[in-house]
Amino acid sequence: MMNQPVFRFAPSPNGHLHLGHAYSALLNQKIARESGGKLLLRIEDIDTTRCTPELESQMLQDLEWIGFEWDEAPRRQSQHFGEYRDYLEKLDKMDLIYPATMSRSEIKKFITSYEDQDKSWPRDPDGSPIYPGKERDFDTQSREEILQSAQPYALRFNTQKALKLYSERLSWHETNGLKTEQVFAHPNNWGDVILARKDTPTSYHLCCVIDDAIQDITNVVRGKDLYEATSIHVLLQKILVLPAPLYHHHKLIVDDKNQKLSKSKKHKSLKELRASGFTANDVLELLNLSDQKAL
Ligand code: GLU
């Protein structure tokens, strides 16, 4: 008998859920049910300032309201920092991470002055500049000085060095429910991503792949906005010897101006829709999940 597939919905309680989250949650649920799979909820709350108990409690209420039913107790990432630290140490032992000190505003200043000379600086798939700092080449002593100093730093992934460990092209399997294909990964497009910060032993990329492995996730169903990030996830899985799930990056729910819904832009949250008289059934009808097939 084939192993039971395991799905997860992994929201961050750093704002209110909107229709895009409802779509992702209910699509996971639909495919999990149709394939006899297990459905897990993971609370991605590593940003302990922006993720509050109030937002988490509202998130759980919203999920219950739309009829999302998860199996097992949710995994809350803020309770697993020790596990992420262990994996980070592995990467450190392989000399694949380094402390980098340029702040967001310093990076911005650097890029602006560079681009003022009519040149363009490379961007990652999300549009952020590739990290321009030089600490990757620092020796042990200079790195130690940063780690011991009072200044903030991020631990960045030496992506190129990591890629050099493999002679084969990295790839993942992507399905849309009807057909599955091999997609080649391009981790270099991201430059040296942040894997942890001085005060937080993980970033989204790192804990996402660790948790998918720890929770035995076989099928990652999430929005297309994370399609490109999969390139980094695949490289991390390879290095940390973690299993690779099957990916299904689904369409994004957009507004009438074709803008992706977001917590920060003023799109109506599920809470607001409910308060304005929407029923859970109205939400379901609006999302029209029936055009999505099982894996
Ligand atoms: N926490 C992420 C979000 O809310 C989702 C991560 C994932 O599904 O891999 O966008």
Coordinates of N, CA, C and O and ligand atoms in Angstrom, one line a residue, residues 8 10-12 21 44 204 208 222 226 263, ligand 1:
R8 N 0.0 20.3 4.2 CA 0.0 21.2 5.3 C -0.4 22.6 4.7 O -0.2 23.0 3.6
A10 N 0.3 26.5 5.9 CA 1.3 27.1 6.8 C 1.2 28.6 6.9 O 2.1 29.3 6.4
P11 N 0.1 29.1 7.4 CA 0.0 30.6 7.5 C 0.8 31.3 8.6 O 1.2 30.6 9.5
S12 N 1.1 32.5 8.4 CA 1.8 33.3 9.4 C 0.8 34.3 10.1 O 0.2 35.1 9.4
H21 N -5.6 33.3 1.4 CA -5.3 32.3 2.4 C -6.4 31.2 2.4 O -6.2 30.0 2.6
E44 N 3.4 29.6 11.2 CA 4.7 30.2 10.9 C 4.9 31.5 11.6 O 4.7 32.6 11.1
Y204 N 12.4 32.1 7.1 CA 11.3 31.3 6.4 C 11.9 30.1 5.6 O 11.5 29.0 5.8
C208 N 11.1 26.3 6.8 CA 10.1 25.7 5.9 C 10.5 24.3 5.5 O 9.8 23.3 5.6
R222 N 0.8 25.3 -2.3 CA 0.9 26.7 -1.8 C 0.9 27.6 -3.0 O 0.9 27.2 -4.2
L226 N 5.3 31.6 -4.2 CA 6.5 30.9 -3.6 C 7.2 29.9 -4.6 O 8.0 29.1 -4.2
K263 N -1.9 41.2 3.1 CA -2.3 41.6 4.4 C -2.0 43.1 4.6 O -2.7 43.8 5.3
Ligands
GLU1 N1 4.0 31.2 5.7 C1 3.9 31.4 4.3 C2 2.9 32.4 4.0 O1 2.0 32.7 4.8 C3 3.6 30.1 3.5 C4 4.8 29.2 3.5 C5 4.6 28.0 2.6 O2 3.5 27.5 2.3 O3 5.7 27.4 2.3 O4 2.9 32.9 2.9

